[in-house]
């Protein structure tokens, strides 16, 4: 056994055999003394390349495999008594990684405590031969893709490997002609046929070859390969989502179906904005890219919208707001949005155990990612961790504290336990950045130098000019109000209560002091009104509520915004039918949705909807507004407004105790093909599960007529998309003052020729001068004759004898000759 007291040279175990130990002098000395290498673990090192025994990987993604494959055998099992000493282990897939593993087991028993396997098992996962495939994560229709096939020979002798691209009707192989000639515009293709290549692999060697393929259809395309050698072989495949060309324009037409007071809804006619044909008469440009049209009609029997379930246990920023998921803000959204849904399902007794576990597991992974964005010294959160030094954000830190407080729930601690130390770090940062000295007018406020969201940091477009003297104060209101919501949350650990209370009290004093200045800024007023509901002094929260009610807009149900948001266009056609047209995006959409969400929360907390009919009527109008501003079924315009809208609607929806008896029938009939009419049924068992009716490219035109009957509430949304090719066709947000103008919300650019993917994958783009290059100019195929990657033989200088033999062959020409040449 290893015992530091008996022998300092045998202080620590090597975890291989009971008698193998190491001492202090062997710890982090740069030499591996234990077979497991445990004596060189957890050492201070500038890079993993400094670790003893490090070998530079031949394959670019070797470390990625190591990072994501190291838990391939981790399993936790509950063993019932009297199993005859046998515990069932689930089947595990051994990763393709050349390394050794130390495999052991730990058991926890209520009587015997913790037991650890005394003699772990050593296991090596190195294969003699294996293959890995690398391909782009996505591509556009018409692009030529280079699939990288990496071959590894870990035997001690050379082998020949036959690589076969399997035939399929879903893709073609791009063939290289004689002399390396290939046309990028209309290349020679091999269709629905196997393509073979014989590869030489030296002992212990590796190589990578490229197979250029051209997908023939949109959707998910699976590309299959098989390899054969006399020491082994395998088959593998990659699946690539293929999207249509062009820039996608999307159009949303959402409405709230309210069958609580009426048992039947008059026919609603939704206009599909996409035309039947893509040809514009007497025009060279096309209305849209052929094959790019699609329409989806989604019905959800709940005002909160699609929640969570076995088919979709979570939804991130990309699926609910079309936003990327690489920043701290997106990680916080991913946590907050899914936690809000879990709380709603829990409070309405609709939460299933399987959904709870799956969603919390995802939330836990996002929490692990969040810790990467927390600066270890100050405790602040940075949107981009590579720039901690000067870009920690007060707003993100307050949002992070609020999100973690929403996530912290004692019943979920088994999966998503959040240490009080994390809360402490964030509170210390907020305490250090809160204004406590200087101008007393700013006492208790927060500010942020990183102003990346105009809704929070600037005075947004206003109908009524705001006194310039108010600007410095109003710019601090939103972050200060958010800090109140975070520090006043009941899930803050009790030992940190005094610190949180100190921050909250000072922030509330700032909001009370400057409340009169907020009349012309809807978001400042709404956030402050909700924050003041956590104030022990009730005077100001009712004053803020009165200011909200006096500044509400009534031209589109009820909402709060500094500029008008036009409602869905409902206009009669020549036959007298009312046609619902898609909503028009406005630059202040997200601002209005978020302000209205906070206002709804403030009104809900300062009133009694169950007894106040006026308040109940106002809430119904607000819910109609929020329902008709959705850009997609899972979310609204952006991330912050989606979180607040869900949070507000969650409070309203949980008051509805009649959902168990709701029963709704929705009849759908497209004018493009009435034979494809369908009925959707909603009841207490599937209210929050989205029911989708889809139309393909050929049927996406005309109108969709919807009739609803029964009892209950449902959000119905028609979502239409089509892709365009010209800049003037790209859909942009309209100017609220002059709708004939539009705001440029993004620019479309693409790199010509070939672009690198993951450092080496070839991805041929179809824009600008595509056609000035081809696959052989970038060694994109194993057939290219001039690429050193595939043809690495030493250049041989011809001797005089070789030249004379060639001349003689030309002279005889018509005669048969056999010439042997040795070099």
PDB file of N, CA, C and O in Angstrom, residues 231-284:
ATOM      1  N   UNK A 231      -6.191  -6.524 -43.403  1.00  0.00           N
ATOM      2  CA  UNK A 231      -6.155  -6.529 -41.938  1.00  0.00           C
ATOM      3  C   UNK A 231      -7.433  -5.950 -41.354  1.00  0.00           C
ATOM      4  O   UNK A 231      -7.550  -5.793 -40.137  1.00  0.00           O
ATOM      5  N   UNK A 232      -8.396  -5.624 -42.195  1.00  0.00           N
ATOM      6  CA  UNK A 232      -9.650  -5.109 -41.671  1.00  0.00           C
ATOM      7  C   UNK A 232     -10.283  -4.096 -42.605  1.00  0.00           C
ATOM      8  O   UNK A 232      -9.673  -3.663 -43.599  1.00  0.00           O
ATOM      9  N   UNK A 233     -11.464  -3.715 -42.297  1.00  0.00           N
ATOM     10  CA  UNK A 233     -12.189  -2.737 -43.083  1.00  0.00           C
ATOM     11  C   UNK A 233     -13.415  -2.263 -42.331  1.00  0.00           C
ATOM     12  O   UNK A 233     -13.766  -2.803 -41.271  1.00  0.00           O
ATOM     13  N   UNK A 234     -14.054  -1.247 -42.856  1.00  0.00           N
ATOM     14  CA  UNK A 234     -15.257  -0.733 -42.212  1.00  0.00           C
ATOM     15  C   UNK A 234     -16.031   0.118 -43.200  1.00  0.00           C
ATOM     16  O   UNK A 234     -15.502   0.537 -44.238  1.00  0.00           O
ATOM     17  N   UNK A 235     -17.273   0.395 -42.857  1.00  0.00           N
ATOM     18  CA  UNK A 235     -18.130   1.288 -43.624  1.00  0.00           C
ATOM     19  C   UNK A 235     -18.592   2.419 -42.703  1.00  0.00           C
ATOM     20  O   UNK A 235     -18.878   2.192 -41.524  1.00  0.00           O
ATOM     21  N   UNK A 236     -18.652   3.609 -43.249  1.00  0.00           N
ATOM     22  CA  UNK A 236     -19.066   4.765 -42.459  1.00  0.00           C
ATOM     23  C   UNK A 236     -19.771   5.741 -43.382  1.00  0.00           C
ATOM     24  O   UNK A 236     -19.680   5.636 -44.614  1.00  0.00           O
ATOM     25  N   UNK A 237     -20.471   6.699 -42.805  1.00  0.00           N
ATOM     26  CA  UNK A 237     -21.244   7.655 -43.593  1.00  0.00           C
ATOM     27  C   UNK A 237     -21.305   8.991 -42.893  1.00  0.00           C
ATOM     28  O   UNK A 237     -21.154   9.082 -41.661  1.00  0.00           O
ATOM     29  N   UNK A 238     -21.489  10.044 -43.660  1.00  0.00           N
ATOM     30  CA  UNK A 238     -21.711  11.389 -43.132  1.00  0.00           C
ATOM     31  C   UNK A 238     -23.015  11.917 -43.718  1.00  0.00           C
ATOM     32  O   UNK A 238     -23.350  11.630 -44.866  1.00  0.00           O
ATOM     33  N   UNK A 239     -23.751  12.668 -42.914  1.00  0.00           N
ATOM     34  CA  UNK A 239     -25.006  13.258 -43.358  1.00  0.00           C
ATOM     35  C   UNK A 239     -24.868  14.768 -43.371  1.00  0.00           C
ATOM     36  O   UNK A 239     -24.464  15.372 -42.365  1.00  0.00           O
ATOM     37  N   UNK A 240     -25.187  15.391 -44.505  1.00  0.00           N
ATOM     38  CA  UNK A 240     -25.007  16.827 -44.689  1.00  0.00           C
ATOM     39  C   UNK A 240     -26.354  17.459 -45.044  1.00  0.00           C
ATOM     40  O   UNK A 240     -26.984  17.047 -46.022  1.00  0.00           O
ATOM     41  N   UNK A 241     -26.819  18.434 -44.269  1.00  0.00           N
ATOM     42  CA  UNK A 241     -28.033  19.162 -44.655  1.00  0.00           C
ATOM     43  C   UNK A 241     -27.749  20.069 -45.849  1.00  0.00           C
ATOM     44  O   UNK A 241     -26.838  20.906 -45.804  1.00  0.00           O
ATOM     45  N   UNK A 242     -28.513  19.916 -46.897  1.00  0.00           N
ATOM     46  CA  UNK A 242     -28.339  20.706 -48.112  1.00  0.00           C
ATOM     47  C   UNK A 242     -29.483  21.709 -48.206  1.00  0.00           C
ATOM     48  O   UNK A 242     -30.662  21.326 -48.239  1.00  0.00           O
ATOM     49  N   UNK A 243     -29.129  22.973 -48.234  1.00  0.00           N
ATOM     50  CA  UNK A 243     -30.123  24.042 -48.309  1.00  0.00           C
ATOM     51  C   UNK A 243     -30.207  24.576 -49.730  1.00  0.00           C
ATOM     52  O   UNK A 243     -29.287  24.421 -50.530  1.00  0.00           O
ATOM     53  N   UNK A 244     -31.313  25.250 -50.007  1.00  0.00           N
ATOM     54  CA  UNK A 244     -31.503  25.833 -51.320  1.00  0.00           C
ATOM     55  C   UNK A 244     -30.636  27.079 -51.453  1.00  0.00           C
ATOM     56  O   UNK A 244     -30.250  27.708 -50.463  1.00  0.00           O
ATOM     57  N   UNK A 245     -30.336  27.464 -52.661  1.00  0.00           N
ATOM     58  CA  UNK A 245     -29.518  28.654 -52.901  1.00  0.00           C
ATOM     59  C   UNK A 245     -30.291  29.923 -52.567  1.00  0.00           C
ATOM     60  O   UNK A 245     -31.515  29.913 -52.391  1.00  0.00           O
ATOM     61  N   UNK A 246     -29.566  31.032 -52.534  1.00  0.00           N
ATOM     62  CA  UNK A 246     -30.187  32.324 -52.340  1.00  0.00           C
ATOM     63  C   UNK A 246     -30.310  32.712 -50.881  1.00  0.00           C
ATOM     64  O   UNK A 246     -29.916  31.984 -49.966  1.00  0.00           O
ATOM     65  N   UNK A 247     -30.877  33.887 -50.657  1.00  0.00           N
ATOM     66  CA  UNK A 247     -31.131  34.411 -49.315  1.00  0.00           C
ATOM     67  C   UNK A 247     -32.592  34.158 -48.980  1.00  0.00           C
ATOM     68  O   UNK A 247     -33.490  34.523 -49.740  1.00  0.00           O
ATOM     69  N   UNK A 248     -32.836  33.504 -47.850  1.00  0.00           N
ATOM     70  CA  UNK A 248     -34.199  33.131 -47.478  1.00  0.00           C
ATOM     71  C   UNK A 248     -34.955  34.333 -46.925  1.00  0.00           C
ATOM     72  O   UNK A 248     -34.512  34.954 -45.956  1.00  0.00           O
ATOM     73  N   UNK A 249     -36.067  34.648 -47.532  1.00  0.00           N
ATOM     74  CA  UNK A 249     -37.014  35.618 -46.990  1.00  0.00           C
ATOM     75  C   UNK A 249     -38.128  34.854 -46.278  1.00  0.00           C
ATOM     76  O   UNK A 249     -38.719  33.931 -46.851  1.00  0.00           O
ATOM     77  N   UNK A 250     -38.403  35.206 -45.053  1.00  0.00           N
ATOM     78  CA  UNK A 250     -39.434  34.510 -44.283  1.00  0.00           C
ATOM     79  C   UNK A 250     -40.568  35.467 -43.956  1.00  0.00           C
ATOM     80  O   UNK A 250     -40.356  36.672 -43.768  1.00  0.00           O
ATOM     81  N   UNK A 251     -41.782  34.922 -43.872  1.00  0.00           N
ATOM     82  CA  UNK A 251     -42.980  35.714 -43.647  1.00  0.00           C
ATOM     83  C   UNK A 251     -43.844  34.999 -42.613  1.00  0.00           C
ATOM     84  O   UNK A 251     -44.142  33.814 -42.744  1.00  0.00           O
ATOM     85  N   UNK A 252     -44.240  35.746 -41.589  1.00  0.00           N
ATOM     86  CA  UNK A 252     -44.989  35.160 -40.484  1.00  0.00           C
ATOM     87  C   UNK A 252     -46.368  35.801 -40.377  1.00  0.00           C
ATOM     88  O   UNK A 252     -46.497  37.034 -40.458  1.00  0.00           O
ATOM     89  N   UNK A 253     -47.394  34.961 -40.194  1.00  0.00           N
ATOM     90  CA  UNK A 253     -48.773  35.432 -40.003  1.00  0.00           C
ATOM     91  C   UNK A 253     -49.354  34.730 -38.785  1.00  0.00           C
ATOM     92  O   UNK A 253     -50.022  33.702 -38.905  1.00  0.00           O
ATOM     93  N   UNK A 254     -49.106  35.252 -37.569  1.00  0.00           N
ATOM     94  CA  UNK A 254     -49.623  34.600 -36.356  1.00  0.00           C
ATOM     95  C   UNK A 254     -50.910  35.254 -35.855  1.00  0.00           C
ATOM     96  O   UNK A 254     -51.077  36.465 -35.926  1.00  0.00           O
ATOM     97  N   UNK A 255     -51.829  34.429 -35.353  1.00  0.00           N
ATOM     98  CA  UNK A 255     -53.044  34.951 -34.723  1.00  0.00           C
ATOM     99  C   UNK A 255     -53.350  34.117 -33.484  1.00  0.00           C
ATOM    100  O   UNK A 255     -52.877  32.982 -33.349  1.00  0.00           O
ATOM    101  N   UNK A 256     -54.128  34.696 -32.585  1.00  0.00           N
ATOM    102  CA  UNK A 256     -54.597  33.993 -31.401  1.00  0.00           C
ATOM    103  C   UNK A 256     -56.044  33.576 -31.618  1.00  0.00           C
ATOM    104  O   UNK A 256     -56.920  34.405 -31.877  1.00  0.00           O
ATOM    105  N   UNK A 257     -56.283  32.275 -31.555  1.00  0.00           N
ATOM    106  CA  UNK A 257     -57.640  31.745 -31.659  1.00  0.00           C
ATOM    107  C   UNK A 257     -58.233  31.663 -30.257  1.00  0.00           C
ATOM    108  O   UNK A 257     -57.750  30.916 -29.421  1.00  0.00           O
ATOM    109  N   UNK A 258     -59.257  32.459 -30.003  1.00  0.00           N
ATOM    110  CA  UNK A 258     -59.882  32.504 -28.676  1.00  0.00           C
ATOM    111  C   UNK A 258     -61.289  31.930 -28.770  1.00  0.00           C
ATOM    112  O   UNK A 258     -62.206  32.559 -29.304  1.00  0.00           O
ATOM    113  N   UNK A 259     -61.443  30.709 -28.275  1.00  0.00           N
ATOM    114  CA  UNK A 259     -62.737  30.030 -28.291  1.00  0.00           C
ATOM    115  C   UNK A 259     -63.300  29.872 -26.881  1.00  0.00           C
ATOM    116  O   UNK A 259     -64.081  28.957 -26.618  1.00  0.00           O
ATOM    117  N   UNK A 260     -62.881  30.751 -25.978  1.00  0.00           N
ATOM    118  CA  UNK A 260     -63.386  30.690 -24.610  1.00  0.00           C
ATOM    119  C   UNK A 260     -64.799  31.247 -24.544  1.00  0.00           C
ATOM    120  O   UNK A 260     -65.699  30.687 -23.902  1.00  0.00           O
ATOM    121  N   UNK A 261     -65.023  32.379 -25.219  1.00  0.00           N
ATOM    122  CA  UNK A 261     -66.347  32.998 -25.203  1.00  0.00           C
ATOM    123  C   UNK A 261     -67.197  32.592 -26.401  1.00  0.00           C
ATOM    124  O   UNK A 261     -68.420  32.694 -26.364  1.00  0.00           O
ATOM    125  N   UNK A 262     -66.572  32.164 -27.478  1.00  0.00           N
ATOM    126  CA  UNK A 262     -67.291  31.745 -28.679  1.00  0.00           C
ATOM    127  C   UNK A 262     -66.847  30.336 -29.050  1.00  0.00           C
ATOM    128  O   UNK A 262     -65.658  30.011 -28.987  1.00  0.00           O
ATOM    129  N   UNK A 263     -67.794  29.518 -29.456  1.00  0.00           N
ATOM    130  CA  UNK A 263     -67.465  28.131 -29.755  1.00  0.00           C
ATOM    131  C   UNK A 263     -67.006  27.916 -31.182  1.00  0.00           C
ATOM    132  O   UNK A 263     -66.627  26.806 -31.545  1.00  0.00           O
ATOM    133  N   UNK A 264     -67.032  28.969 -32.007  1.00  0.00           N
ATOM    134  CA  UNK A 264     -66.618  28.806 -33.400  1.00  0.00           C
ATOM    135  C   UNK A 264     -65.990  30.093 -33.891  1.00  0.00           C
ATOM    136  O   UNK A 264     -66.441  31.193 -33.565  1.00  0.00           O
ATOM    137  N   UNK A 265     -64.946  29.947 -34.670  1.00  0.00           N
ATOM    138  CA  UNK A 265     -64.238  31.086 -35.237  1.00  0.00           C
ATOM    139  C   UNK A 265     -64.545  31.152 -36.723  1.00  0.00           C
ATOM    140  O   UNK A 265     -64.484  30.142 -37.431  1.00  0.00           O
ATOM    141  N   UNK A 266     -64.901  32.362 -37.181  1.00  0.00           N
ATOM    142  CA  UNK A 266     -65.162  32.525 -38.605  1.00  0.00           C
ATOM    143  C   UNK A 266     -63.926  32.176 -39.415  1.00  0.00           C
ATOM    144  O   UNK A 266     -62.793  32.233 -38.937  1.00  0.00           O
ATOM    145  N   UNK A 267     -64.143  31.820 -40.658  1.00  0.00           N
ATOM    146  CA  UNK A 267     -63.039  31.388 -41.515  1.00  0.00           C
ATOM    147  C   UNK A 267     -61.986  32.482 -41.617  1.00  0.00           C
ATOM    148  O   UNK A 267     -62.296  33.656 -41.861  1.00  0.00           O
ATOM    149  N   UNK A 268     -60.738  32.084 -41.406  1.00  0.00           N
ATOM    150  CA  UNK A 268     -59.599  32.991 -41.526  1.00  0.00           C
ATOM    151  C   UNK A 268     -58.829  32.600 -42.794  1.00  0.00           C
ATOM    152  O   UNK A 268     -58.439  31.448 -42.965  1.00  0.00           O
ATOM    153  N   UNK A 269     -58.609  33.581 -43.657  1.00  0.00           N
ATOM    154  CA  UNK A 269     -57.945  33.318 -44.933  1.00  0.00           C
ATOM    155  C   UNK A 269     -56.548  33.924 -44.900  1.00  0.00           C
ATOM    156  O   UNK A 269     -56.401  35.151 -44.871  1.00  0.00           O
ATOM    157  N   UNK A 270     -55.547  33.063 -44.883  1.00  0.00           N
ATOM    158  CA  UNK A 270     -54.155  33.499 -44.823  1.00  0.00           C
ATOM    159  C   UNK A 270     -53.576  33.577 -46.240  1.00  0.00           C
ATOM    160  O   UNK A 270     -53.657  32.606 -47.007  1.00  0.00           O
ATOM    161  N   UNK A 271     -53.004  34.722 -46.546  1.00  0.00           N
ATOM    162  CA  UNK A 271     -52.414  34.928 -47.874  1.00  0.00           C
ATOM    163  C   UNK A 271     -50.982  34.399 -47.886  1.00  0.00           C
ATOM    164  O   UNK A 271     -50.165  34.729 -47.021  1.00  0.00           O
ATOM    165  N   UNK A 272     -50.681  33.537 -48.876  1.00  0.00           N
ATOM    166  CA  UNK A 272     -49.308  33.043 -49.066  1.00  0.00           C
ATOM    167  C   UNK A 272     -48.613  33.983 -50.038  1.00  0.00           C
ATOM    168  O   UNK A 272     -49.017  34.099 -51.209  1.00  0.00           O
ATOM    169  N   UNK A 273     -47.580  34.649 -49.584  1.00  0.00           N
ATOM    170  CA  UNK A 273     -46.968  35.714 -50.361  1.00  0.00           C
ATOM    171  C   UNK A 273     -46.152  35.196 -51.538  1.00  0.00           C
ATOM    172  O   UNK A 273     -45.903  35.919 -52.491  1.00  0.00           O
ATOM    173  N   UNK A 274     -45.752  33.937 -51.494  1.00  0.00           N
ATOM    174  CA  UNK A 274     -44.974  33.371 -52.588  1.00  0.00           C
ATOM    175  C   UNK A 274     -45.864  33.140 -53.804  1.00  0.00           C
ATOM    176  O   UNK A 274     -46.978  32.629 -53.694  1.00  0.00           O
ATOM    177  N   UNK A 275     -45.350  33.519 -54.992  1.00  0.00           N
ATOM    178  CA  UNK A 275     -46.117  33.359 -56.209  1.00  0.00           C
ATOM    179  C   UNK A 275     -46.084  31.905 -56.686  1.00  0.00           C
ATOM    180  O   UNK A 275     -45.232  31.126 -56.293  1.00  0.00           O
ATOM    181  N   UNK A 276     -47.026  31.577 -57.577  1.00  0.00           N
ATOM    182  CA  UNK A 276     -47.092  30.207 -58.075  1.00  0.00           C
ATOM    183  C   UNK A 276     -45.924  29.876 -58.996  1.00  0.00           C
ATOM    184  O   UNK A 276     -45.379  28.773 -58.958  1.00  0.00           O
ATOM    185  N   UNK A 277     -45.509  30.835 -59.825  1.00  0.00           N
ATOM    186  CA  UNK A 277     -44.402  30.612 -60.763  1.00  0.00           C
ATOM    187  C   UNK A 277     -43.264  31.564 -60.443  1.00  0.00           C
ATOM    188  O   UNK A 277     -43.476  32.675 -59.939  1.00  0.00           O
ATOM    189  N   UNK A 278     -42.045  31.129 -60.755  1.00  0.00           N
ATOM    190  CA  UNK A 278     -40.881  31.947 -60.438  1.00  0.00           C
ATOM    191  C   UNK A 278     -40.510  32.916 -61.559  1.00  0.00           C
ATOM    192  O   UNK A 278     -39.621  33.746 -61.396  1.00  0.00           O
ATOM    193  N   UNK A 279     -41.187  32.812 -62.700  1.00  0.00           N
ATOM    194  CA  UNK A 279     -40.854  33.660 -63.840  1.00  0.00           C
ATOM    195  C   UNK A 279     -41.616  34.973 -63.755  1.00  0.00           C
ATOM    196  O   UNK A 279     -42.838  34.995 -63.579  1.00  0.00           O
ATOM    197  N   UNK A 280     -40.884  36.074 -63.862  1.00  0.00           N
ATOM    198  CA  UNK A 280     -41.492  37.393 -63.935  1.00  0.00           C
ATOM    199  C   UNK A 280     -41.579  37.784 -65.409  1.00  0.00           C
ATOM    200  O   UNK A 280     -40.554  37.863 -66.088  1.00  0.00           O
ATOM    201  N   UNK A 281     -42.769  37.973 -65.951  1.00  0.00           N
ATOM    202  CA  UNK A 281     -42.884  38.275 -67.386  1.00  0.00           C
ATOM    203  C   UNK A 281     -42.034  39.472 -67.795  1.00  0.00           C
ATOM    204  O   UNK A 281     -42.020  40.514 -67.117  1.00  0.00           O
ATOM    205  N   UNK A 282     -41.314  39.294 -68.901  1.00  0.00           N
ATOM    206  CA  UNK A 282     -40.482  40.334 -69.507  1.00  0.00           C
ATOM    207  C   UNK A 282     -39.379  40.820 -68.575  1.00  0.00           C
ATOM    208  O   UNK A 282     -38.899  41.940 -68.691  1.00  0.00           O
ATOM    209  N   UNK A 283     -38.963  39.955 -67.625  1.00  0.00           N
ATOM    210  CA  UNK A 283     -37.872  40.295 -66.722  1.00  0.00           C
ATOM    211  C   UNK A 283     -36.815  39.199 -66.769  1.00  0.00           C
ATOM    212  O   UNK A 283     -37.130  38.019 -66.937  1.00  0.00           O
ATOM    213  N   UNK A 284     -35.553  39.589 -66.607  1.00  0.00           N
ATOM    214  CA  UNK A 284     -34.482  38.602 -66.598  1.00  0.00           C
ATOM    215  C   UNK A 284     -34.352  37.953 -65.231  1.00  0.00           C
ATOM    216  O   UNK A 284     -33.967  36.794 -65.120  1.00  0.00           O
TER     217      UNK A 284
END
